[in-house]
Structure formats: structure tokens, C-alpha cells
Amino acid sequence: MIDLDELVFHPWSVQGPRTAPRFVCGSGSYLIDADGRRYLDFSSQLVFTNLGHQHPRIVAAIKQQADQLCTLAPAHACDVRGEAARLIVEVAPDGLGHVLFTTGGTEAIEHAVRMARLHNGRPKVLAAYRSYHGSTTTSIHLTGDPRRWASDTGMAGAVHFFGPFLYRSMFGSTTVEEECARALAHLEQVILLEGPSTISALVLESVIGSSGVIVPPAGYLRGVRDLCTRHGIVYIADEVLVGFGRTGTWFGVDHDGVAPDLLVFAKGVNCGSVPLGGVLVGDPIYETFTRRPYPAGMTYSGHPLACAAAVGAIGAMHDEDTVAAAARLGTDILGPGLTKLAAKHPSVGNVRGIGGLWTVELVRDRLTKEPLVPVGSAGEANAPMTSFAKACLSRGLLPLILGNRIHVAPPLNVNDADAANGLAILDEALAAADTFVP
Ligand code: PLP
């Protein structure tokens, strides 16, 4: 019999036969495979099912919109698109009053950078080394981590800098305050030496997501905001992964009380139920395009089904107080639970995170911090992580593993019993990783 999965070309993967659970349905924090096995989803997929699978409010909103009007070209006005924009603007930082809808995060980054360049006419864009901004031309060049290498032509005007990261400090810091001050001083030097008049924008994940779950020290984002303002650089906050509650505030910039010039979102806006992303546009850049047309668009910009799903999701987040639940998940459950695991398992070098977004970084040696598997390892070299993954799957837990890190990102409405069960499975699976510590 033909294996249908082999007809699919899989992103970021070596193609060919593979063994992976085949999911047929989902409910809340669980996915169910073709054999009826339940898996606790500790990944929220790629950190987007913030309200779990099949949230009734989102499903109902999509169904109702499908019955009424499935699709509509972007040039036409329709209430559901406007209502989604209204709900997004309502929770966004001050001064971001308009929304360009896209079909995902990568596209939204492309548009944010284009808007910035058209606004101030400068060529370069600054981005952090530890970052992921998407996989199309501009967004992959801005991406700082090794996912960029295969696509890097060096032609996109991207300039990378180091953000604050105390665990692996580039600045020899010993305290968060020192790290924050030194990272800002480094960024200022990069700006001055590159030439402020050549820098159009700075794009920064408000909490670094898939490149390491790195929470900036208090004051860092404010410092970035000040540097951008001082040098006329457009500050683009990439909130694709953390926006809409993931870190215990509506947006990551809220932790520092900062408003960027452009804010890019996707994933959590409608829990990934129908592809949707967008750019929240601040007044000065909006003004630029009241004098001339914005020279780009997409057939599915503001797709009614995706917007209906956003209306359902944001409504549910308000009614269920999801943002507060995410904050509590971090302070009361995941933070203390993972810290206990770190103390117990020799393979754990560092645990860090906030709200519903955490990582457990695995090392060969806690003193040297050498990663348990090298960057980009596959096959035998990646055995520690594949053993860990197998141990999770066989116990009914779906993990999110990136390099030498286990990212812990359950739905924000996961109940306490399921969260505790997930932590208990991680505890057992880490024993498999420990056996690889020399
Ligand atoms: N920016 C960040 C911070 C992301 O985490 C991602 C995806 O994971 C993207 C951009 C790209 O978004 P998408 O995969 O929806 O195109």
C-alpha cells in the first residue's frame, strides 16, 4: 500500500520514509493518533496552539464564517476583517493603530522590513545572532542562527549583533544588570560603526524563541527602543512566537512597557487554526502610506476564515483570562518544576523561560557548557536527543526538540494535572539523556 506521507515534501527535513505518529484528531492539550493513542502536546505544535486543539469557540467561529462567506479579495471591506483588526489593535502597545494581514510570520517580516525601507529609504537591517525570523529571502537573511547558512548570499543588507544571554555571555558578564548594560553598549557600537544613516530597521524577537528561549533582562528592550529612536531606526518587534499571551503578557514588549514602530505577529493570533499573520503599523509609518500607495499585497490578505478564527481566539483569551493563566503557568508550575529537574539531571546545563515558554538546555559538561549534541547533528551524533524523544513519545508526550534544547511550551490553558504529568514524563525521559553525559 502506498504511504501517503511519502508524497509530502517535508520542510526542514531530509526527504524519504520516516516514522512519526499519524494524528487524526485533537482535543485540548492532547492529540490522538490513528491507533487511538493520546499524546500530551507539550510543544503547542510549533508554539501556536495557545488554546489547545479544537477550541470550541475557534471552531464555531470558522464554521459560522464558512457558512456566511468563505473568502473575499483584500480590496473589499468586510466586517470580520475589521473586527479582527479592532481586537488586535485593542491589546497592542500604544500607537500601533493599523494592521496589514498576511498568511504567516515570514511574510509579515518581509512586509515590515519593506515598509521600513520605503519609510526611511535606508538599506540595512540589524538583527540578533540568536534569532529566527522566517525562511523566505529577507527573513532568512535576518535570521541569526545556523538555519540561515544554507540560504545566505550575503546580499540582503542584514547585519547581526549579540543580544544579552547571561548563560553564554559574549561580554564576560556575571550579573543580569551587567549583561544588559554591556549588550546595549555593544549594540550602540554596532550602530555607530555601521553608520546610523545606513540602517533602516532593527528587528528583534521580544523573547528569543526557537533560537534558545532567551528572556531579555529588564531594561534591555527599553534601551533598544531608545537607541532606535535616537538614530531614526525603525524598531520592528518580532512577536510571531510570543505574541498573544505566550509569555504571560499580551506581547513580549509589554514586559518592558515598550512600543515598537512595527510589530509582527502570527501563530497565537488565532492559535494557528487558519494561516494568519500580520504587521501592526505605527502612526508615522502609516502616514507615509497615506501619501503614496503601499506597493505590495497578497491574494489572501485578511482571509475571512482566518480573521474569524482570530475573533474567536482573542474573544476566548479575554473570557478565559489566558494571559494571566500563562503567567501563572510559568511562576507556579513550569518554572519550579523544571528547576527541580535541573537539580536532578546531570545532562541539564540550564533551565530558563517565562510564562508558557521554557527551555531545558542539555550539555555534556555543566562547567564547560559544551552542548550535549553539536549544532546541526543528525544520525548517530544526535543519538542523545533521539533517545530522549523516543522516551517521551513512548510515554505519550509530544516534545519540541531543537538542537541540544527541549523547548517546553504546552497550551496556555493546560490544566495543572496534565502539566504535572508532562513534567513527570520529562523527568523520566531525561534519564535517557543523562546516560550520554561522559
Ligand atoms: N519569527 C519568529 C520569531 C518565529 O518563531 C517564526 C516561526 O516560527 C517566524 C518568524 C516565521 O513565521 P512562519 O513560520 O509563520 O512563517
Tab-separated table of C-alpha atoms and ligand atoms in Angstrom:
chain	number	residue	atom	x	y	z
A	1	MET	CA	0.000	0.000	0.000
A	2	ILE	CA	1.293	3.493	-0.822
A	3	ASP	CA	2.476	5.517	2.165
A	4	LEU	CA	0.676	8.843	1.718
A	5	ASP	CA	3.166	10.626	3.990
A	6	GLU	CA	5.906	9.887	1.447
A	7	LEU	CA	4.066	12.031	-1.127
A	8	VAL	CA	4.522	15.064	1.111
A	9	PHE	CA	7.733	17.111	0.824
A	10	HIS	CA	8.602	17.932	4.423
A	11	PRO	CA	10.090	21.346	5.366
A	12	TRP	CA	13.489	21.477	7.125
A	13	SER	CA	13.904	17.697	6.637
A	14	VAL	CA	15.865	15.061	4.808
A	15	GLN	CA	13.222	13.574	2.488
A	16	GLY	CA	12.342	9.885	2.481
A	17	PRO	CA	10.491	7.363	4.606
A	18	ARG	CA	10.174	8.275	8.271
A	19	THR	CA	8.492	7.045	11.392
A	20	ALA	CA	6.226	9.570	13.019
A	21	PRO	CA	2.886	9.316	14.803
A	22	ARG	CA	-0.008	9.896	12.387
A	23	PHE	CA	-2.548	12.149	14.043
A	24	VAL	CA	-6.222	12.003	13.253
A	25	CYS	CA	-7.795	14.352	15.776
A	26	GLY	CA	-7.124	16.568	18.758
A	27	SER	CA	-8.813	17.821	21.882
A	28	GLY	CA	-7.481	20.456	24.288
A	29	SER	CA	-3.912	19.590	25.296
A	30	TYR	CA	-3.997	16.194	23.512
A	31	LEU	CA	-3.522	14.811	20.011
A	32	ILE	CA	-4.807	11.347	19.125
A	33	ASP	CA	-3.086	9.099	16.586
A	34	ALA	CA	-4.515	6.590	14.115
A	35	ASP	CA	-4.254	3.807	16.731
A	36	GLY	CA	-6.203	5.830	19.275
A	37	ARG	CA	-3.105	6.682	21.391
A	38	ARG	CA	-3.275	10.010	23.180
A	39	TYR	CA	-0.258	12.339	23.260
A	40	LEU	CA	0.024	15.279	25.643
A	41	ASP	CA	1.146	18.140	23.392
A	42	PHE	CA	3.989	19.877	25.242
A	43	SER	CA	5.002	21.710	22.053
A	44	SER	CA	1.764	23.512	21.140
A	45	GLN	CA	2.928	22.222	17.729
A	46	LEU	CA	5.390	24.940	16.683
A	47	VAL	CA	4.280	27.028	19.678
A	48	PHE	CA	0.977	28.143	18.205
A	49	THR	CA	-1.948	26.149	19.656
A	50	ASN	CA	-2.046	28.507	22.626
A	51	LEU	CA	-5.621	27.470	23.494
A	52	GLY	CA	-5.022	23.808	22.682
A	53	HIS	CA	-6.564	21.782	19.897
A	54	GLN	CA	-10.131	22.278	18.622
A	55	HIS	CA	-11.067	25.109	20.969
A	56	PRO	CA	-14.875	25.208	20.572
A	57	ARG	CA	-15.001	28.992	20.242
A	58	ILE	CA	-12.485	29.000	17.367
A	59	VAL	CA	-14.097	26.031	15.600
A	60	ALA	CA	-17.545	27.667	15.854
A	61	ALA	CA	-16.236	30.998	14.514
A	62	ILE	CA	-14.650	29.306	11.491
A	63	LYS	CA	-17.807	27.268	10.789
A	64	GLN	CA	-20.062	30.273	11.045
A	65	GLN	CA	-17.866	32.335	8.689
A	66	ALA	CA	-17.628	29.416	6.245
A	67	ASP	CA	-21.425	29.267	6.057
A	68	GLN	CA	-21.651	33.020	5.510
A	69	LEU	CA	-18.713	33.988	3.222
A	70	CYS	CA	-15.675	31.746	2.812
A	71	THR	CA	-13.425	34.175	1.015
A	72	LEU	CA	-13.148	37.751	-0.218
A	73	ALA	CA	-10.419	39.689	-2.046
A	74	PRO	CA	-8.400	42.053	0.171
A	75	ALA	CA	-9.616	45.195	-1.605
A	76	HIS	CA	-13.195	44.689	-0.395
A	77	ALA	CA	-14.369	45.666	3.055
A	78	CYS	CA	-15.840	43.049	5.340
A	79	ASP	CA	-16.817	43.136	8.979
A	80	VAL	CA	-14.899	40.089	10.166
A	81	ARG	CA	-11.599	41.516	8.874
A	82	GLY	CA	-12.267	44.861	10.552
A	83	GLU	CA	-13.326	43.167	13.783
A	84	ALA	CA	-10.145	41.073	13.868
A	85	ALA	CA	-8.087	44.257	13.336
A	86	ARG	CA	-10.017	46.035	16.105
A	87	LEU	CA	-9.419	43.230	18.610
A	88	ILE	CA	-5.709	43.069	17.738
A	89	VAL	CA	-5.193	46.848	17.964
A	90	GLU	CA	-7.067	46.892	21.285
A	91	VAL	CA	-4.495	44.655	23.013
A	92	ALA	CA	-1.431	46.011	21.160
A	93	PRO	CA	1.049	48.530	22.602
A	94	ASP	CA	0.096	52.202	22.181
A	95	GLY	CA	0.389	53.861	18.808
A	96	LEU	CA	0.028	50.731	16.674
A	97	GLY	CA	-3.327	51.501	15.135
A	98	HIS	CA	-3.462	49.594	11.837
A	99	VAL	CA	-2.977	46.002	10.701
A	100	LEU	CA	-1.589	44.611	7.447
A	101	PHE	CA	-2.753	40.997	7.359
A	102	THR	CA	-0.517	38.279	5.921
A	103	THR	CA	-0.788	34.498	5.890
A	104	GLY	CA	2.053	33.859	8.347
A	105	GLY	CA	5.055	35.192	10.225
A	106	THR	CA	7.667	35.002	7.477
A	107	GLU	CA	5.543	37.077	5.133
A	108	ALA	CA	4.847	39.595	7.862
A	109	ILE	CA	8.589	40.069	8.489
A	110	GLU	CA	9.144	40.622	4.752
A	111	HIS	CA	6.460	43.317	4.738
A	112	ALA	CA	7.624	45.010	7.925
A	113	VAL	CA	11.135	45.367	6.514
A	114	ARG	CA	9.782	46.603	3.187
A	115	MET	CA	7.656	49.208	4.958
A	116	ALA	CA	10.651	50.381	6.995
A	117	ARG	CA	12.857	50.712	3.928
A	118	LEU	CA	10.190	52.603	1.981
A	119	HIS	CA	9.611	54.825	5.012
A	120	ASN	CA	13.177	55.979	5.633
A	121	GLY	CA	14.984	54.993	2.423
A	122	ARG	CA	17.891	53.273	4.196
A	123	PRO	CA	19.288	49.870	3.132
A	124	LYS	CA	20.461	47.823	6.156
A	125	VAL	CA	18.593	45.895	8.830
A	126	LEU	CA	20.030	44.847	12.197
A	127	ALA	CA	19.083	41.502	13.735
A	128	ALA	CA	20.379	39.326	16.576
A	129	TYR	CA	22.653	36.314	16.003
A	130	ARG	CA	20.413	34.177	18.170
A	131	SER	CA	17.170	34.662	16.253
A	132	TYR	CA	14.741	33.157	13.778
A	133	HIS	CA	12.656	35.437	11.573
A	134	GLY	CA	11.409	33.121	8.809
A	135	SER	CA	12.554	31.250	5.752
A	136	THR	CA	11.989	33.485	2.701
A	137	THR	CA	14.754	35.650	1.274
A	138	THR	CA	14.793	38.673	3.572
A	139	SER	CA	13.575	36.839	6.667
A	140	ILE	CA	16.144	34.015	6.382
A	141	HIS	CA	18.966	36.537	5.907
A	142	LEU	CA	17.821	38.327	9.050
A	143	THR	CA	17.681	35.035	10.925
A	144	GLY	CA	20.833	34.861	13.010
A	145	ASP	CA	21.069	31.180	13.858
A	146	PRO	CA	22.554	28.427	11.638
A	147	ARG	CA	19.260	27.853	9.823
A	148	ARG	CA	20.396	30.838	7.720
A	149	TRP	CA	23.649	29.357	6.455
A	150	ALA	CA	22.337	27.255	3.547
A	151	SER	CA	20.447	30.228	2.080
A	152	ASP	CA	22.822	33.085	2.886
A	153	THR	CA	24.018	35.020	-0.164
A	154	GLY	CA	25.168	37.958	1.960
A	155	MET	CA	23.100	40.251	-0.248
A	156	ALA	CA	20.136	41.226	1.911
A	157	GLY	CA	21.651	44.088	3.910
A	158	ALA	CA	21.404	42.114	7.167
A	159	VAL	CA	23.863	42.990	9.961
A	160	HIS	CA	23.926	40.799	13.053
A	161	PHE	CA	24.651	41.686	16.660
A	162	PHE	CA	24.766	39.867	20.014
A	163	GLY	CA	21.841	40.201	22.370
A	164	PRO	CA	22.030	39.656	26.125
A	165	PHE	CA	22.373	35.987	27.187
A	166	LEU	CA	23.934	35.574	30.606
A	167	TYR	CA	24.283	31.751	30.431
A	168	ARG	CA	26.619	32.082	27.440
A	169	SER	CA	27.619	35.718	27.846
A	170	MET	CA	29.611	37.240	24.974
A	171	PHE	CA	30.531	40.095	27.268
A	172	GLY	CA	32.024	38.221	30.221
A	173	SER	CA	29.201	39.425	32.466
A	174	THR	CA	28.429	37.886	35.833
A	175	THR	CA	25.098	39.594	36.579
A	176	VAL	CA	21.983	40.329	34.508
A	177	GLU	CA	22.445	44.045	35.054
A	178	GLU	CA	25.999	43.871	33.681
A	179	GLU	CA	24.841	41.764	30.726
A	180	CYS	CA	22.072	44.232	29.916
A	181	ALA	CA	24.342	47.292	30.033
A	182	ARG	CA	27.122	45.597	28.033
A	183	ALA	CA	24.745	44.254	25.368
A	184	LEU	CA	23.301	47.739	24.895
A	185	ALA	CA	26.786	49.269	24.695
A	186	HIS	CA	27.734	46.633	22.077
A	187	LEU	CA	24.580	47.390	20.048
A	188	GLU	CA	25.329	51.097	20.156
A	189	GLN	CA	28.845	50.431	18.835
A	190	VAL	CA	27.434	48.295	16.000
A	191	ILE	CA	25.062	51.104	15.061
A	192	LEU	CA	27.773	53.753	15.172
A	193	LEU	CA	30.307	51.699	13.208
A	194	GLU	CA	27.788	50.551	10.573
A	195	GLY	CA	26.643	54.164	10.161
A	196	PRO	CA	23.220	55.075	11.556
A	197	SER	CA	22.181	56.732	8.285
A	198	THR	CA	22.564	53.370	6.505
A	199	ILE	CA	20.351	51.425	8.933
A	200	SER	CA	16.670	51.262	8.128
A	201	ALA	CA	15.403	48.933	10.836
A	202	LEU	CA	16.243	46.703	13.760
A	203	VAL	CA	14.237	43.507	14.076
A	204	LEU	CA	14.215	41.710	17.401
A	205	GLU	CA	12.236	38.873	18.962
A	206	SER	CA	10.904	40.297	22.235
A	207	VAL	CA	11.781	36.984	23.884
A	208	ILE	CA	14.075	34.892	21.670
A	209	GLY	CA	12.011	31.815	20.809
A	210	SER	CA	13.230	28.898	18.716
A	211	SER	CA	16.867	30.051	18.863
A	212	GLY	CA	17.076	29.425	22.576
A	213	VAL	CA	14.223	30.840	24.695
A	214	ILE	CA	16.248	33.807	25.901
A	215	VAL	CA	14.375	36.302	28.057
A	216	PRO	CA	15.922	39.794	27.846
A	217	PRO	CA	16.858	41.427	31.154
A	218	ALA	CA	14.527	44.189	32.368
A	219	GLY	CA	15.523	47.395	30.607
A	220	TYR	CA	17.068	45.831	27.501
A	221	LEU	CA	14.088	46.362	25.186
A	222	ARG	CA	13.707	49.894	26.518
A	223	GLY	CA	17.381	50.502	25.739
A	224	VAL	CA	16.857	49.144	22.205
A	225	ARG	CA	13.833	51.423	21.799
A	226	ASP	CA	15.906	54.444	22.879
A	227	LEU	CA	18.794	53.621	20.513
A	228	CYS	CA	16.381	53.222	17.587
A	229	THR	CA	14.655	56.497	18.382
A	230	ARG	CA	17.970	58.326	18.731
A	231	HIS	CA	19.216	57.122	15.334
A	232	GLY	CA	15.969	57.175	13.325
A	233	ILE	CA	15.935	53.375	13.045
A	234	VAL	CA	12.563	51.618	12.735
A	235	TYR	CA	12.143	49.223	15.676
A	236	ILE	CA	10.389	46.050	14.465
A	237	ALA	CA	9.316	43.742	17.309
A	238	ASP	CA	9.033	40.145	16.087
A	239	GLU	CA	6.226	38.738	18.247
A	240	VAL	CA	5.370	35.837	15.938
A	241	LEU	CA	6.076	33.235	18.611
A	242	VAL	CA	5.491	35.167	21.828
A	243	GLY	CA	2.617	37.491	20.883
A	244	PHE	CA	-0.897	36.824	22.186
A	245	GLY	CA	-0.080	35.712	25.670
A	246	ARG	CA	2.714	33.143	25.406
A	247	THR	CA	4.982	34.873	27.956
A	248	GLY	CA	2.256	35.965	30.378
A	249	THR	CA	1.585	39.367	28.813
A	250	TRP	CA	-0.274	40.091	25.589
A	251	PHE	CA	3.039	40.895	23.888
A	252	GLY	CA	6.667	40.369	24.898
A	253	VAL	CA	7.411	44.117	24.684
A	254	ASP	CA	4.833	44.672	27.451
A	255	HIS	CA	7.333	43.289	29.989
A	256	ASP	CA	9.411	46.449	29.429
A	257	GLY	CA	6.468	48.764	28.688
A	258	VAL	CA	7.847	49.475	25.231
A	259	ALA	CA	6.052	50.316	21.973
A	260	PRO	CA	7.893	49.405	18.753
A	261	ASP	CA	7.291	51.176	15.412
A	262	LEU	CA	6.096	47.945	13.774
A	263	LEU	CA	5.020	44.736	15.478
A	264	VAL	CA	4.924	41.425	13.621
A	265	PHE	CA	2.561	38.670	14.792
A	266	ALA	CA	1.192	35.286	13.597
A	267	LYS	CA	0.763	31.904	15.382
A	268	GLY	CA	-1.111	32.766	18.617
A	269	VAL	CA	-3.385	35.351	16.968
A	270	ASN	CA	-5.793	32.543	16.079
A	271	CYS	CA	-3.900	29.578	17.535
A	272	GLY	CA	-2.733	28.590	14.070
A	273	SER	CA	-6.173	27.253	13.170
A	274	VAL	CA	-6.183	29.004	9.757
A	275	PRO	CA	-2.947	30.584	8.420
A	276	LEU	CA	-2.762	34.212	9.603
A	277	GLY	CA	-0.061	36.715	10.426
A	278	GLY	CA	0.319	40.441	10.202
A	279	VAL	CA	2.108	43.697	10.855
A	280	LEU	CA	0.802	46.215	13.366
A	281	VAL	CA	1.739	49.602	11.926
A	282	GLY	CA	2.566	52.686	13.997
A	283	ASP	CA	1.272	56.134	13.060
A	284	PRO	CA	4.396	57.663	11.408
A	285	ILE	CA	4.803	54.717	9.022
A	286	TYR	CA	1.073	54.591	8.386
A	287	GLU	CA	1.291	58.301	7.453
A	288	THR	CA	3.942	57.511	4.826
A	289	PHE	CA	1.418	55.351	3.009
A	290	THR	CA	-1.364	57.929	3.150
A	291	ARG	CA	0.706	59.935	0.664
A	292	ARG	CA	1.580	57.076	-1.709
A	293	PRO	CA	0.314	53.544	-2.224
A	294	TYR	CA	1.854	50.647	-0.368
A	295	PRO	CA	3.388	48.737	-3.290
A	296	ALA	CA	2.752	45.118	-2.254
A	297	GLY	CA	-0.049	42.732	-1.320
A	298	MET	CA	-1.273	39.157	-1.149
A	299	THR	CA	-4.360	37.432	-2.559
A	300	TYR	CA	-5.268	36.060	0.872
A	301	SER	CA	-4.503	39.149	2.970
A	302	GLY	CA	-7.137	39.232	5.708
A	303	HIS	CA	-8.756	35.949	4.681
A	304	PRO	CA	-12.251	35.860	6.245
A	305	LEU	CA	-11.855	32.340	7.702
A	306	ALA	CA	-8.524	33.262	9.304
A	307	CYS	CA	-9.921	36.538	10.651
A	308	ALA	CA	-12.991	34.770	12.042
A	309	ALA	CA	-10.664	32.356	13.833
A	310	ALA	CA	-8.769	35.345	15.297
A	311	VAL	CA	-12.018	36.891	16.536
A	312	GLY	CA	-12.888	33.571	18.189
A	313	ALA	CA	-9.432	33.078	19.688
A	314	ILE	CA	-8.967	36.598	21.076
A	315	GLY	CA	-12.522	36.549	22.462
A	316	ALA	CA	-11.775	33.272	24.234
A	317	MET	CA	-8.479	34.635	25.582
A	318	HIS	CA	-10.323	37.571	27.163
A	319	ASP	CA	-13.109	35.423	28.617
A	320	GLU	CA	-10.774	32.726	29.946
A	321	ASP	CA	-8.100	35.149	31.210
A	322	THR	CA	-5.485	33.243	29.236
A	323	VAL	CA	-2.742	35.842	29.690
A	324	ALA	CA	-2.902	35.580	33.489
A	325	ALA	CA	-3.050	31.785	33.202
A	326	ALA	CA	0.138	31.845	31.123
A	327	ALA	CA	1.946	33.966	33.713
A	328	ARG	CA	0.886	31.556	36.485
A	329	LEU	CA	1.940	28.556	34.406
A	330	GLY	CA	5.468	29.979	34.482
A	331	THR	CA	5.696	31.162	38.078
A	332	ASP	CA	3.811	28.310	39.769
A	333	ILE	CA	4.265	25.230	37.613
A	334	LEU	CA	6.809	25.121	34.784
A	335	GLY	CA	9.436	27.339	36.438
A	336	PRO	CA	9.623	25.454	39.763
A	337	GLY	CA	9.059	22.045	38.120
A	338	LEU	CA	11.841	22.436	35.562
A	339	THR	CA	14.217	23.906	38.142
A	340	LYS	CA	13.791	20.706	40.177
A	341	LEU	CA	14.624	18.626	37.094
A	342	ALA	CA	17.759	20.706	36.506
A	343	ALA	CA	18.998	19.930	40.005
A	344	LYS	CA	18.432	16.203	39.499
A	345	HIS	CA	19.749	15.513	35.972
A	346	PRO	CA	23.453	15.889	35.099
A	347	SER	CA	22.590	16.448	31.411
A	348	VAL	CA	20.749	19.685	32.207
A	349	GLY	CA	23.001	22.722	31.917
A	350	ASN	CA	20.417	25.458	32.164
A	351	VAL	CA	16.679	25.992	32.515
A	352	ARG	CA	15.176	29.326	31.525
A	353	GLY	CA	11.922	30.819	30.348
A	354	ILE	CA	8.862	32.819	31.217
A	355	GLY	CA	5.113	32.209	31.240
A	356	GLY	CA	4.327	29.289	28.944
A	357	LEU	CA	7.689	29.251	27.125
A	358	TRP	CA	10.670	27.416	28.632
A	359	THR	CA	13.754	25.546	27.554
A	360	VAL	CA	15.912	22.864	29.099
A	361	GLU	CA	19.415	23.093	27.633
A	362	LEU	CA	21.347	19.807	27.637
A	363	VAL	CA	25.147	19.757	27.972
A	364	ARG	CA	27.973	17.225	28.126
A	365	ASP	CA	29.598	19.138	30.945
A	366	ARG	CA	28.000	21.690	33.211
A	367	LEU	CA	31.251	23.602	33.668
A	368	THR	CA	32.318	23.914	30.024
A	369	LYS	CA	28.655	24.105	28.884
A	370	GLU	CA	29.551	22.034	25.820
A	371	PRO	CA	26.205	21.160	24.163
A	372	LEU	CA	25.133	17.508	24.517
A	373	VAL	CA	24.909	17.373	20.685
A	374	PRO	CA	26.788	19.666	18.274
A	375	VAL	CA	24.876	22.200	16.141
A	376	GLY	CA	23.087	20.556	13.200
A	377	SER	CA	23.834	16.990	14.293
A	378	ALA	CA	21.978	14.101	12.691
A	379	GLY	CA	22.108	10.294	12.840
A	380	GLU	CA	24.401	8.763	15.470
A	381	ALA	CA	25.707	12.185	16.565
A	382	ASN	CA	22.167	13.129	17.541
A	383	ALA	CA	21.504	9.907	19.489
A	384	PRO	CA	21.099	11.651	22.878
A	385	MET	CA	18.232	13.753	21.569
A	386	THR	CA	16.585	10.920	19.611
A	387	SER	CA	16.732	8.710	22.709
A	388	PHE	CA	15.132	11.480	24.710
A	389	ALA	CA	12.413	11.958	22.038
A	390	LYS	CA	11.659	8.218	21.920
A	391	ALA	CA	11.368	8.090	25.700
A	392	CYS	CA	8.823	10.945	25.577
A	393	LEU	CA	6.761	9.508	22.711
A	394	SER	CA	6.612	6.035	24.237
A	395	ARG	CA	5.173	7.642	27.390
A	396	GLY	CA	2.580	9.664	25.447
A	397	LEU	CA	4.282	13.078	25.434
A	398	LEU	CA	4.901	15.128	22.309
A	399	PRO	CA	8.106	17.151	22.912
A	400	LEU	CA	9.619	20.054	20.973
A	401	ILE	CA	13.348	19.473	20.491
A	402	LEU	CA	15.665	21.976	18.826
A	403	GLY	CA	19.367	21.106	18.709
A	404	ASN	CA	20.507	20.430	22.285
A	405	ARG	CA	17.388	22.010	23.797
A	406	ILE	CA	13.989	20.768	24.858
A	407	HIS	CA	11.511	23.588	24.474
A	408	VAL	CA	8.604	23.316	26.870
A	409	ALA	CA	5.549	25.112	25.511
A	410	PRO	CA	2.235	23.447	26.375
A	411	PRO	CA	-1.076	25.128	25.560
A	412	LEU	CA	-1.511	28.122	27.872
A	413	ASN	CA	-4.747	26.614	29.200
A	414	VAL	CA	-3.179	23.219	30.057
A	415	ASN	CA	-4.627	22.060	33.382
A	416	ASP	CA	-2.398	21.565	36.430
A	417	ALA	CA	-2.704	17.766	36.403
A	418	ASP	CA	-1.648	17.498	32.749
A	419	ALA	CA	1.217	19.944	33.274
A	420	ALA	CA	2.430	17.888	36.255
A	421	ASN	CA	2.123	14.691	34.227
A	422	GLY	CA	4.151	16.264	31.401
A	423	LEU	CA	6.891	17.276	33.844
A	424	ALA	CA	6.948	13.736	35.275
A	425	ILE	CA	7.438	12.291	31.774
A	426	LEU	CA	10.224	14.806	31.056
A	427	ASP	CA	11.861	13.659	34.299
A	428	GLU	CA	11.832	10.012	33.149
A	429	ALA	CA	12.970	10.869	29.614
A	430	LEU	CA	15.864	12.998	30.887
A	431	ALA	CA	17.266	9.849	32.471
A	432	ALA	CA	17.815	8.643	28.871
A	433	ALA	CA	19.741	11.844	28.047
A	434	ASP	CA	21.812	11.528	31.264
A	435	THR	CA	23.322	8.267	30.010
A	436	PHE	CA	25.146	10.247	27.300
A	437	VAL	CA	26.929	12.518	29.766
A	438	PRO	CA	30.568	11.329	29.875
B	1	PLP	N1	9.512	34.909	13.574
B	1	PLP	C1	9.570	34.102	14.635
B	1	PLP	C2	10.052	34.627	15.942
B	1	PLP	C3	9.171	32.757	14.519
B	1	PLP	O1	9.246	31.940	15.589
B	1	PLP	C4	8.710	32.292	13.262
B	1	PLP	C5	8.308	30.889	13.104
B	1	PLP	O2	8.483	30.052	13.946
B	1	PLP	C6	8.664	33.193	12.195
B	1	PLP	C7	9.072	34.491	12.374
B	1	PLP	C8	8.168	32.725	10.847
B	1	PLP	O3	6.801	32.519	10.909
B	1	PLP	P1	6.037	31.491	9.940
B	1	PLP	O4	6.638	30.151	10.166
B	1	PLP	O5	4.596	31.626	10.349
B	1	PLP	O6	6.228	31.974	8.569
